[in-house]
Amino acid sequence: MGERQVELEVLRYNPETDREPHFQRYSVACREEWVVLDALNHVKETLDPTLSYRWSCHMAVCGSCGMMVNGEPKLACKTFLRNYHGVIRVEPLRHFPIERDLVTVIDDFVAKLTRVKPYLIPKEPKSVEAGEYRQTPAQLKRYKQFTLCINCMLCYAACPEYGLIPDYLGPAALSLAHRYNQDSRDGGRGERQEELASKEGVWECSFVGACSEVCPEHVDPAAAIQQVKIRSTLDWYQEHLMPWLKK
Amino acid sequence: MAKSNKPIVWGPFAAGGTVTAFVTPALIVLTLLVALGATPELLQYDALLAFMRHGLVEVVAAGVVFVSLWSAAHRLRITCYDLGVRADTLVATVVYAVALAGTAAAIVYLSRL
Ligand code: FES
């Protein structure tokens, strides 16, 4: 396996001592098959133990290592160094406040996720004795893709609308809500619609599609949002033009 | 949180996007055929004129024109916003008015065929 010297330019910010974030250069001897996270770990172990960043699984599952690599939102554990030439610039995820170095404050996303109730809300109470829910492969297929979200927030860093309008619920929260709406066991769509069909819900989306481009799990949040728009539009016509259909 | 009334403008926009995706390529092919002088019998001017004079076809044609223009108008409105023009109400009024005027013109023209 080959080795090469990689120049990393990492954004540093220490809230206790720094007034402004600044870049710091590290020259790291990296192995050919390393990802950006390996390089950061190497820096932390051998050059600078003060460097802070989040990670856990190193296999694109936990969603904690999202950061900007040369201006693009990436999972550091899935971004191979061999695909880059020259200095690699590593910054915290765009559109989020910086807590320290590459660590961002994610409270806004977590609060939004909570608001859309991303869990099963059964249609009616069902006792354990009544047995399990059954689902056909076709019913599973309707929502399976949207279950793959790992909450890495790359889509929020990519979304220009979220940058412009911080109140926007954003791609991951919307597609996770859609995941439960699409589930045949779920009866919570009416409750979720209060958030989803609001102005800060799907209607802030102008279908840029950047979320789907950067999603490391191919969830395609843009598709979920468009599907919610169609459903919400049908709801609207039903509520306003055919009120007699109301349950 | 109150539900948005955006579906009023988004419904025709989505319909228009879908319709133009089918109609525009057909129009391009048709125009090219005419330009090359290779118009099939069925699509000759007289045949098409007779077809377009049918009441139902006129209604459908007016509908297609409306959703297509509306779709373009709405896209333009969103684009303006994304480009930093934040006078959204003004932009919306202008672009939708143009779409409605175009639709009205199409209806007048269709009724005079
Ligand atoms: S470390 Fe878990 S997704 Fe990268």
Tab-separated table of C-alpha atoms and ligand atoms in Angstrom:
chain	number	residue	atom	x	y	z
A	1	MET	CA	0.000	0.000	0.000
A	2	GLY	CA	1.349	3.383	-0.977
A	3	GLU	CA	1.782	6.326	1.283
A	4	ARG	CA	1.541	9.989	0.486
A	5	GLN	CA	1.888	13.289	2.225
A	6	VAL	CA	-1.476	15.015	2.500
A	7	GLU	CA	-1.933	18.676	3.321
A	8	LEU	CA	-5.009	19.237	5.460
A	9	GLU	CA	-6.410	22.672	6.133
A	10	VAL	CA	-8.752	22.340	9.081
A	11	LEU	CA	-11.038	24.996	10.522
A	12	ARG	CA	-10.247	25.545	14.192
A	13	TYR	CA	-12.347	27.335	16.741
A	14	ASN	CA	-12.040	27.311	20.485
A	15	PRO	CA	-14.887	29.293	22.068
A	16	GLU	CA	-12.792	29.973	25.186
A	17	THR	CA	-9.816	31.561	23.480
A	18	ASP	CA	-10.739	32.413	19.857
A	19	ARG	CA	-12.857	35.307	18.711
A	20	GLU	CA	-12.935	34.048	15.139
A	21	PRO	CA	-12.477	30.622	13.567
A	22	HIS	CA	-9.223	30.201	11.642
A	23	PHE	CA	-7.590	27.566	9.480
A	24	GLN	CA	-4.736	25.378	10.623
A	25	ARG	CA	-2.476	23.406	8.295
A	26	TYR	CA	-1.409	19.849	9.018
A	27	SER	CA	0.912	17.789	6.885
A	28	VAL	CA	0.037	14.136	7.391
A	29	ALA	CA	1.654	10.986	6.064
A	30	CYS	CA	-1.403	9.088	4.837
A	31	ARG	CA	-1.907	5.665	3.415
A	32	GLU	CA	-3.429	5.420	-0.009
A	33	GLU	CA	-6.635	3.761	1.156
A	34	TRP	CA	-7.352	6.212	3.975
A	35	VAL	CA	-10.453	8.345	4.272
A	36	VAL	CA	-10.536	11.921	5.609
A	37	LEU	CA	-11.527	10.630	9.058
A	38	ASP	CA	-8.379	8.455	9.176
A	39	ALA	CA	-6.289	11.519	8.451
A	40	LEU	CA	-8.035	13.496	11.212
A	41	ASN	CA	-7.566	10.635	13.657
A	42	HIS	CA	-3.907	10.518	12.712
A	43	VAL	CA	-3.577	14.252	13.359
A	44	LYS	CA	-5.248	13.886	16.731
A	45	GLU	CA	-3.093	10.932	17.758
A	46	THR	CA	0.265	12.172	16.555
A	47	LEU	CA	0.214	15.921	15.942
A	48	ASP	CA	-2.499	17.758	17.816
A	49	PRO	CA	-4.653	16.154	20.523
A	50	THR	CA	-6.744	19.323	20.838
A	51	LEU	CA	-8.486	18.832	17.479
A	52	SER	CA	-12.206	18.171	18.059
A	53	TYR	CA	-14.649	16.423	15.721
A	54	ARG	CA	-17.442	13.884	16.008
A	55	TRP	CA	-17.267	10.336	14.819
A	56	SER	CA	-18.171	6.875	15.999
A	57	CYS	CA	-18.759	4.038	13.552
A	58	HIS	CA	-16.219	4.680	10.754
A	59	MET	CA	-18.622	2.901	8.389
A	60	ALA	CA	-21.240	5.440	7.277
A	61	VAL	CA	-23.855	4.233	9.722
A	62	CYS	CA	-23.901	6.541	12.742
A	63	GLY	CA	-24.087	9.794	10.821
A	64	SER	CA	-21.881	11.764	13.190
A	65	CYS	CA	-18.871	12.580	11.015
A	66	GLY	CA	-20.524	14.987	8.586
A	67	MET	CA	-18.270	17.899	7.595
A	68	MET	CA	-17.423	20.074	4.627
A	69	VAL	CA	-14.599	18.650	2.537
A	70	ASN	CA	-13.414	21.150	-0.072
A	71	GLY	CA	-16.739	22.933	0.285
A	72	GLU	CA	-18.946	19.880	-0.140
A	73	PRO	CA	-20.907	18.193	2.655
A	74	LYS	CA	-19.407	14.713	3.138
A	75	LEU	CA	-19.144	11.912	5.636
A	76	ALA	CA	-15.486	12.012	6.643
A	77	CYS	CA	-15.478	8.223	6.994
A	78	LYS	CA	-16.690	7.717	3.427
A	79	THR	CA	-14.505	10.286	1.689
A	80	PHE	CA	-11.332	8.801	0.280
A	81	LEU	CA	-8.195	10.933	0.263
A	82	ARG	CA	-7.128	9.448	-3.077
A	83	ASN	CA	-9.971	11.334	-4.778
A	84	TYR	CA	-8.415	14.677	-3.850
A	85	HIS	CA	-5.361	16.514	-5.042
A	86	GLY	CA	-3.574	19.352	-3.362
A	87	VAL	CA	-4.651	20.834	-0.061
A	88	ILE	CA	-7.821	19.342	1.400
A	89	ARG	CA	-9.912	21.873	3.235
A	90	VAL	CA	-12.003	20.497	6.110
A	91	GLU	CA	-14.675	22.645	7.744
A	92	PRO	CA	-17.664	22.062	10.019
A	93	LEU	CA	-21.044	21.472	8.347
A	94	ARG	CA	-22.342	24.633	6.726
A	95	HIS	CA	-25.472	26.358	8.111
A	96	PHE	CA	-24.839	25.155	11.679
A	97	PRO	CA	-23.252	27.160	14.499
A	98	ILE	CA	-19.795	25.937	15.478
A	99	GLU	CA	-19.379	24.522	18.945
A	100	ARG	CA	-15.675	23.780	18.690
A	101	ASP	CA	-13.436	23.038	15.680
A	102	LEU	CA	-15.420	20.656	13.455
A	103	VAL	CA	-18.147	20.058	16.025
A	104	THR	CA	-21.429	21.857	15.280
A	105	VAL	CA	-24.452	22.711	17.417
A	106	ILE	CA	-27.265	20.495	16.154
A	107	ASP	CA	-30.087	21.539	18.499
A	108	ASP	CA	-32.076	23.112	15.679
A	109	PHE	CA	-32.179	19.870	13.700
A	110	VAL	CA	-33.035	17.759	16.733
A	111	ALA	CA	-35.893	20.101	17.681
A	112	LYS	CA	-37.296	19.961	14.149
A	113	LEU	CA	-37.013	16.201	14.037
A	114	THR	CA	-38.963	15.972	17.286
A	115	ARG	CA	-41.703	18.230	15.923
A	116	VAL	CA	-42.551	15.950	12.987
A	117	LYS	CA	-43.086	12.922	15.282
A	118	PRO	CA	-40.734	10.474	13.570
A	119	TYR	CA	-42.142	7.328	15.153
A	120	LEU	CA	-45.068	4.988	14.546
A	121	ILE	CA	-48.413	6.353	15.684
A	122	PRO	CA	-50.665	3.285	15.457
A	123	LYS	CA	-54.077	3.711	13.815
A	124	GLU	CA	-55.744	2.175	16.849
A	125	PRO	CA	-54.381	0.620	20.048
A	126	LYS	CA	-53.414	-2.992	19.545
A	127	SER	CA	-52.663	-5.408	22.370
A	128	VAL	CA	-49.625	-7.653	22.309
A	129	GLU	CA	-51.944	-10.696	22.277
A	130	ALA	CA	-53.504	-9.475	19.042
A	131	GLY	CA	-50.245	-10.436	17.381
A	132	GLU	CA	-47.823	-8.650	15.102
A	133	TYR	CA	-48.538	-6.220	12.310
A	134	ARG	CA	-48.210	-7.735	8.898
A	135	GLN	CA	-46.881	-5.990	5.869
A	136	THR	CA	-46.590	-7.079	2.261
A	137	PRO	CA	-43.324	-6.492	0.390
A	138	ALA	CA	-45.154	-3.817	-1.616
A	139	GLN	CA	-46.179	-1.995	1.572
A	140	LEU	CA	-42.607	-2.183	2.848
A	141	LYS	CA	-41.263	-0.827	-0.413
A	142	ARG	CA	-43.366	2.350	-0.082
A	143	TYR	CA	-41.264	3.639	2.807
A	144	LYS	CA	-38.115	1.512	3.019
A	145	GLN	CA	-35.854	3.928	1.170
A	146	PHE	CA	-36.736	6.709	3.616
A	147	THR	CA	-35.768	4.550	6.618
A	148	LEU	CA	-32.145	4.664	5.495
A	149	CYS	CA	-31.594	8.198	6.811
A	150	ILE	CA	-28.768	8.302	9.364
A	151	ASN	CA	-29.413	11.907	10.505
A	152	CYS	CA	-26.013	13.051	9.305
A	153	MET	CA	-27.394	16.489	8.330
A	154	LEU	CA	-25.390	16.680	5.104
A	155	CYS	CA	-28.676	17.609	3.415
A	156	TYR	CA	-29.080	20.628	5.705
A	157	ALA	CA	-25.573	21.779	4.860
A	158	ALA	CA	-26.352	21.374	1.154
A	159	CYS	CA	-29.793	23.004	1.160
A	160	PRO	CA	-29.700	26.663	0.092
A	161	GLU	CA	-33.251	27.167	1.368
A	162	TYR	CA	-32.237	26.120	4.866
A	163	GLY	CA	-29.398	28.614	4.638
A	164	LEU	CA	-31.822	31.363	3.615
A	165	ILE	CA	-34.710	30.447	5.908
A	166	PRO	CA	-33.533	28.903	9.172
A	167	ASP	CA	-37.127	28.104	10.199
A	168	TYR	CA	-37.497	25.677	7.283
A	169	LEU	CA	-38.004	22.127	8.623
A	170	GLY	CA	-35.486	20.833	6.119
A	171	PRO	CA	-34.882	17.677	4.083
A	172	ALA	CA	-34.130	15.003	6.695
A	173	ALA	CA	-36.973	15.897	9.077
A	174	LEU	CA	-39.436	16.038	6.190
A	175	SER	CA	-38.379	12.761	4.647
A	176	LEU	CA	-38.396	11.002	8.012
A	177	ALA	CA	-41.939	12.262	8.601
A	178	HIS	CA	-42.813	10.967	5.141
A	179	ARG	CA	-41.271	7.611	6.024
A	180	TYR	CA	-43.882	7.159	8.784
A	181	ASN	CA	-46.714	8.601	6.709
A	182	GLN	CA	-45.983	5.976	4.073
A	183	ASP	CA	-46.060	3.107	6.580
A	184	SER	CA	-49.217	0.991	6.432
A	185	ARG	CA	-49.111	0.532	10.236
A	186	ASP	CA	-49.157	4.251	10.881
A	187	GLY	CA	-52.126	6.541	11.438
A	188	GLY	CA	-50.310	9.741	12.358
A	189	ARG	CA	-50.331	11.611	9.068
A	190	GLY	CA	-53.039	14.014	10.218
A	191	GLU	CA	-50.938	15.077	13.216
A	192	ARG	CA	-47.753	15.402	11.188
A	193	GLN	CA	-49.506	17.409	8.488
A	194	GLU	CA	-49.816	20.310	10.935
A	195	GLU	CA	-46.046	20.737	10.629
A	196	LEU	CA	-45.450	19.353	7.145
A	197	ALA	CA	-48.137	21.363	5.351
A	198	SER	CA	-47.240	24.621	7.093
A	199	LYS	CA	-45.247	27.330	5.393
A	200	GLU	CA	-42.053	26.238	7.173
A	201	GLY	CA	-42.771	22.660	6.105
A	202	VAL	CA	-42.553	21.382	2.548
A	203	TRP	CA	-43.570	24.734	1.078
A	204	GLU	CA	-40.226	26.398	1.699
A	205	CYS	CA	-38.640	23.833	-0.621
A	206	SER	CA	-38.032	25.134	-4.145
A	207	PHE	CA	-36.822	21.746	-5.397
A	208	VAL	CA	-33.145	22.568	-5.753
A	209	GLY	CA	-32.427	18.877	-5.215
A	210	ALA	CA	-29.020	19.354	-3.550
A	211	CYS	CA	-30.183	17.258	-0.568
A	212	SER	CA	-30.577	14.185	-2.753
A	213	GLU	CA	-27.229	14.769	-4.416
A	214	VAL	CA	-25.246	14.823	-1.184
A	215	CYS	CA	-27.198	12.140	0.712
A	216	PRO	CA	-24.683	9.358	1.479
A	217	GLU	CA	-27.468	6.793	1.930
A	218	HIS	CA	-29.413	7.654	-1.252
A	219	VAL	CA	-32.560	8.439	0.693
A	220	ASP	CA	-33.593	11.009	-1.949
A	221	PRO	CA	-35.159	13.526	0.436
A	222	ALA	CA	-36.134	15.756	-2.502
A	223	ALA	CA	-38.436	13.007	-3.772
A	224	ALA	CA	-40.004	12.603	-0.334
A	225	ILE	CA	-40.656	16.340	-0.145
A	226	GLN	CA	-42.271	16.443	-3.594
A	227	GLN	CA	-44.479	13.497	-2.644
A	228	VAL	CA	-45.560	15.339	0.507
A	229	LYS	CA	-46.307	18.420	-1.596
A	230	ILE	CA	-48.605	16.396	-3.841
A	231	ARG	CA	-50.398	14.831	-0.873
A	232	SER	CA	-50.736	18.206	0.858
A	233	THR	CA	-52.126	19.761	-2.314
A	234	LEU	CA	-54.742	17.004	-2.614
A	235	ASP	CA	-55.560	17.540	1.078
A	236	TRP	CA	-55.984	21.239	0.467
A	237	TYR	CA	-58.353	20.739	-2.464
A	238	GLN	CA	-60.305	18.257	-0.419
A	239	GLU	CA	-60.548	20.519	2.629
A	240	HIS	CA	-61.452	23.682	0.730
A	241	LEU	CA	-63.302	22.545	-2.369
A	242	MET	CA	-64.939	19.341	-1.130
A	243	PRO	CA	-65.539	19.977	2.582
A	244	TRP	CA	-68.314	17.394	2.628
A	245	LEU	CA	-65.657	14.689	2.215
A	246	LYS	CA	-64.162	15.614	5.583
A	247	LYS	CA	-64.145	12.798	8.073
B	1	MET	CA	-48.953	25.900	13.075
B	2	ALA	CA	-51.342	26.945	10.358
B	3	LYS	CA	-51.403	24.968	7.158
B	4	SER	CA	-50.192	26.875	4.163
B	5	ASN	CA	-52.391	27.927	1.250
B	6	LYS	CA	-49.494	27.357	-1.125
B	7	PRO	CA	-51.326	24.455	-2.812
B	8	ILE	CA	-53.478	27.005	-4.695
B	9	VAL	CA	-50.480	28.131	-6.703
B	10	TRP	CA	-48.499	24.908	-6.476
B	11	GLY	CA	-51.230	22.625	-7.877
B	12	PRO	CA	-51.332	24.209	-11.362
B	13	PHE	CA	-47.534	24.585	-11.238
B	14	ALA	CA	-47.022	20.847	-10.706
B	15	ALA	CA	-49.680	20.001	-13.290
B	16	GLY	CA	-48.019	22.377	-15.757
B	17	GLY	CA	-44.584	20.883	-15.195
B	18	THR	CA	-45.928	17.417	-15.878
B	19	VAL	CA	-47.937	18.450	-18.941
B	20	THR	CA	-45.132	20.467	-20.562
B	21	ALA	CA	-42.747	17.542	-20.092
B	22	PHE	CA	-44.965	15.675	-22.566
B	23	VAL	CA	-46.262	18.481	-24.765
B	24	THR	CA	-42.999	20.343	-25.410
B	25	PRO	CA	-41.136	17.418	-27.068
B	26	ALA	CA	-44.220	16.707	-29.204
B	27	LEU	CA	-44.338	20.354	-30.303
B	28	ILE	CA	-40.624	20.324	-31.126
B	29	VAL	CA	-40.972	17.199	-33.252
B	30	LEU	CA	-44.020	18.638	-34.982
B	31	THR	CA	-42.280	21.940	-35.697
B	32	LEU	CA	-39.233	20.148	-37.068
B	33	LEU	CA	-41.418	17.985	-39.294
B	34	VAL	CA	-43.169	21.055	-40.688
B	35	ALA	CA	-39.844	22.813	-41.188
B	36	LEU	CA	-38.534	19.840	-43.136
B	37	GLY	CA	-41.713	19.752	-45.185
B	38	ALA	CA	-42.411	16.225	-44.045
B	39	THR	CA	-45.762	16.705	-42.352
B	40	PRO	CA	-47.756	13.483	-42.185
B	41	GLU	CA	-51.239	13.519	-43.735
B	42	LEU	CA	-52.943	13.434	-40.347
B	43	LEU	CA	-51.125	16.533	-39.130
B	44	GLN	CA	-51.753	18.766	-42.133
B	45	TYR	CA	-52.958	22.276	-41.330
B	46	ASP	CA	-56.580	21.665	-42.362
B	47	ALA	CA	-56.804	18.459	-40.387
B	48	LEU	CA	-55.346	20.076	-37.279
B	49	LEU	CA	-57.565	23.126	-37.627
B	50	ALA	CA	-60.686	20.964	-37.780
B	51	PHE	CA	-59.426	19.066	-34.744
B	52	MET	CA	-58.726	22.230	-32.768
B	53	ARG	CA	-62.200	23.603	-33.541
B	54	HIS	CA	-63.844	20.837	-31.552
B	55	GLY	CA	-65.259	22.312	-28.333
B	56	LEU	CA	-63.706	19.745	-26.024
B	57	VAL	CA	-60.280	20.114	-27.671
B	58	GLU	CA	-60.514	23.880	-27.216
B	59	VAL	CA	-61.187	23.469	-23.512
B	60	VAL	CA	-58.284	21.023	-23.122
B	61	ALA	CA	-55.969	23.282	-25.144
B	62	ALA	CA	-56.878	26.273	-22.979
B	63	GLY	CA	-56.178	24.139	-19.892
B	64	VAL	CA	-52.796	23.069	-21.257
B	65	VAL	CA	-51.860	26.673	-22.051
B	66	PHE	CA	-52.954	27.811	-18.593
B	67	VAL	CA	-50.993	25.220	-16.595
B	68	SER	CA	-47.916	25.596	-18.825
B	69	LEU	CA	-47.808	29.375	-18.454
B	70	TRP	CA	-48.592	29.130	-14.750
B	71	SER	CA	-45.833	26.609	-14.268
B	72	ALA	CA	-43.303	28.881	-15.978
B	73	ALA	CA	-44.538	31.868	-13.963
B	74	HIS	CA	-44.255	30.050	-10.654
B	75	ARG	CA	-40.785	28.726	-11.513
B	76	LEU	CA	-39.719	32.274	-12.353
B	77	ARG	CA	-41.133	33.553	-9.062
B	78	ILE	CA	-39.158	30.974	-7.065
B	79	THR	CA	-36.033	31.638	-9.131
B	80	CYS	CA	-36.324	35.369	-8.439
B	81	TYR	CA	-36.561	34.654	-4.729
B	82	ASP	CA	-33.564	32.337	-4.814
B	83	LEU	CA	-31.586	34.942	-6.761
B	84	GLY	CA	-32.172	37.383	-3.938
B	85	VAL	CA	-35.185	39.367	-5.220
B	86	ARG	CA	-37.175	39.370	-2.013
B	87	ALA	CA	-40.156	41.448	-3.223
B	88	ASP	CA	-42.092	38.201	-3.476
B	89	THR	CA	-45.611	39.645	-3.523
B	90	LEU	CA	-44.747	42.006	-6.341
B	91	VAL	CA	-42.943	39.336	-8.365
B	92	ALA	CA	-45.805	36.883	-7.799
B	93	THR	CA	-48.418	39.403	-8.893
B	94	VAL	CA	-46.531	40.279	-12.071
B	95	VAL	CA	-45.653	36.755	-13.202
B	96	TYR	CA	-49.058	35.268	-12.416
B	97	ALA	CA	-50.762	38.207	-14.148
B	98	VAL	CA	-48.695	37.544	-17.267
B	99	ALA	CA	-49.670	33.860	-17.130
B	100	LEU	CA	-53.349	34.745	-16.767
B	101	ALA	CA	-53.145	37.316	-19.577
B	102	GLY	CA	-51.533	34.706	-21.828
B	103	THR	CA	-54.271	32.262	-20.954
B	104	ALA	CA	-56.945	34.842	-21.712
B	105	ALA	CA	-55.303	35.580	-25.057
B	106	ALA	CA	-55.232	31.859	-25.855
B	107	ILE	CA	-58.912	31.520	-24.995
B	108	VAL	CA	-59.820	34.456	-27.253
B	109	TYR	CA	-57.709	33.030	-30.043
B	110	LEU	CA	-59.108	29.520	-29.651
B	111	SER	CA	-62.692	30.792	-29.684
B	112	ARG	CA	-62.031	32.629	-32.948
B	113	LEU	CA	-60.611	29.617	-34.770
C	1	FES	S1	-18.228	7.840	11.658
C	1	FES	FE1	-20.247	7.076	11.612
C	1	FES	S2	-20.969	7.921	9.746
C	1	FES	FE2	-18.895	8.464	9.698
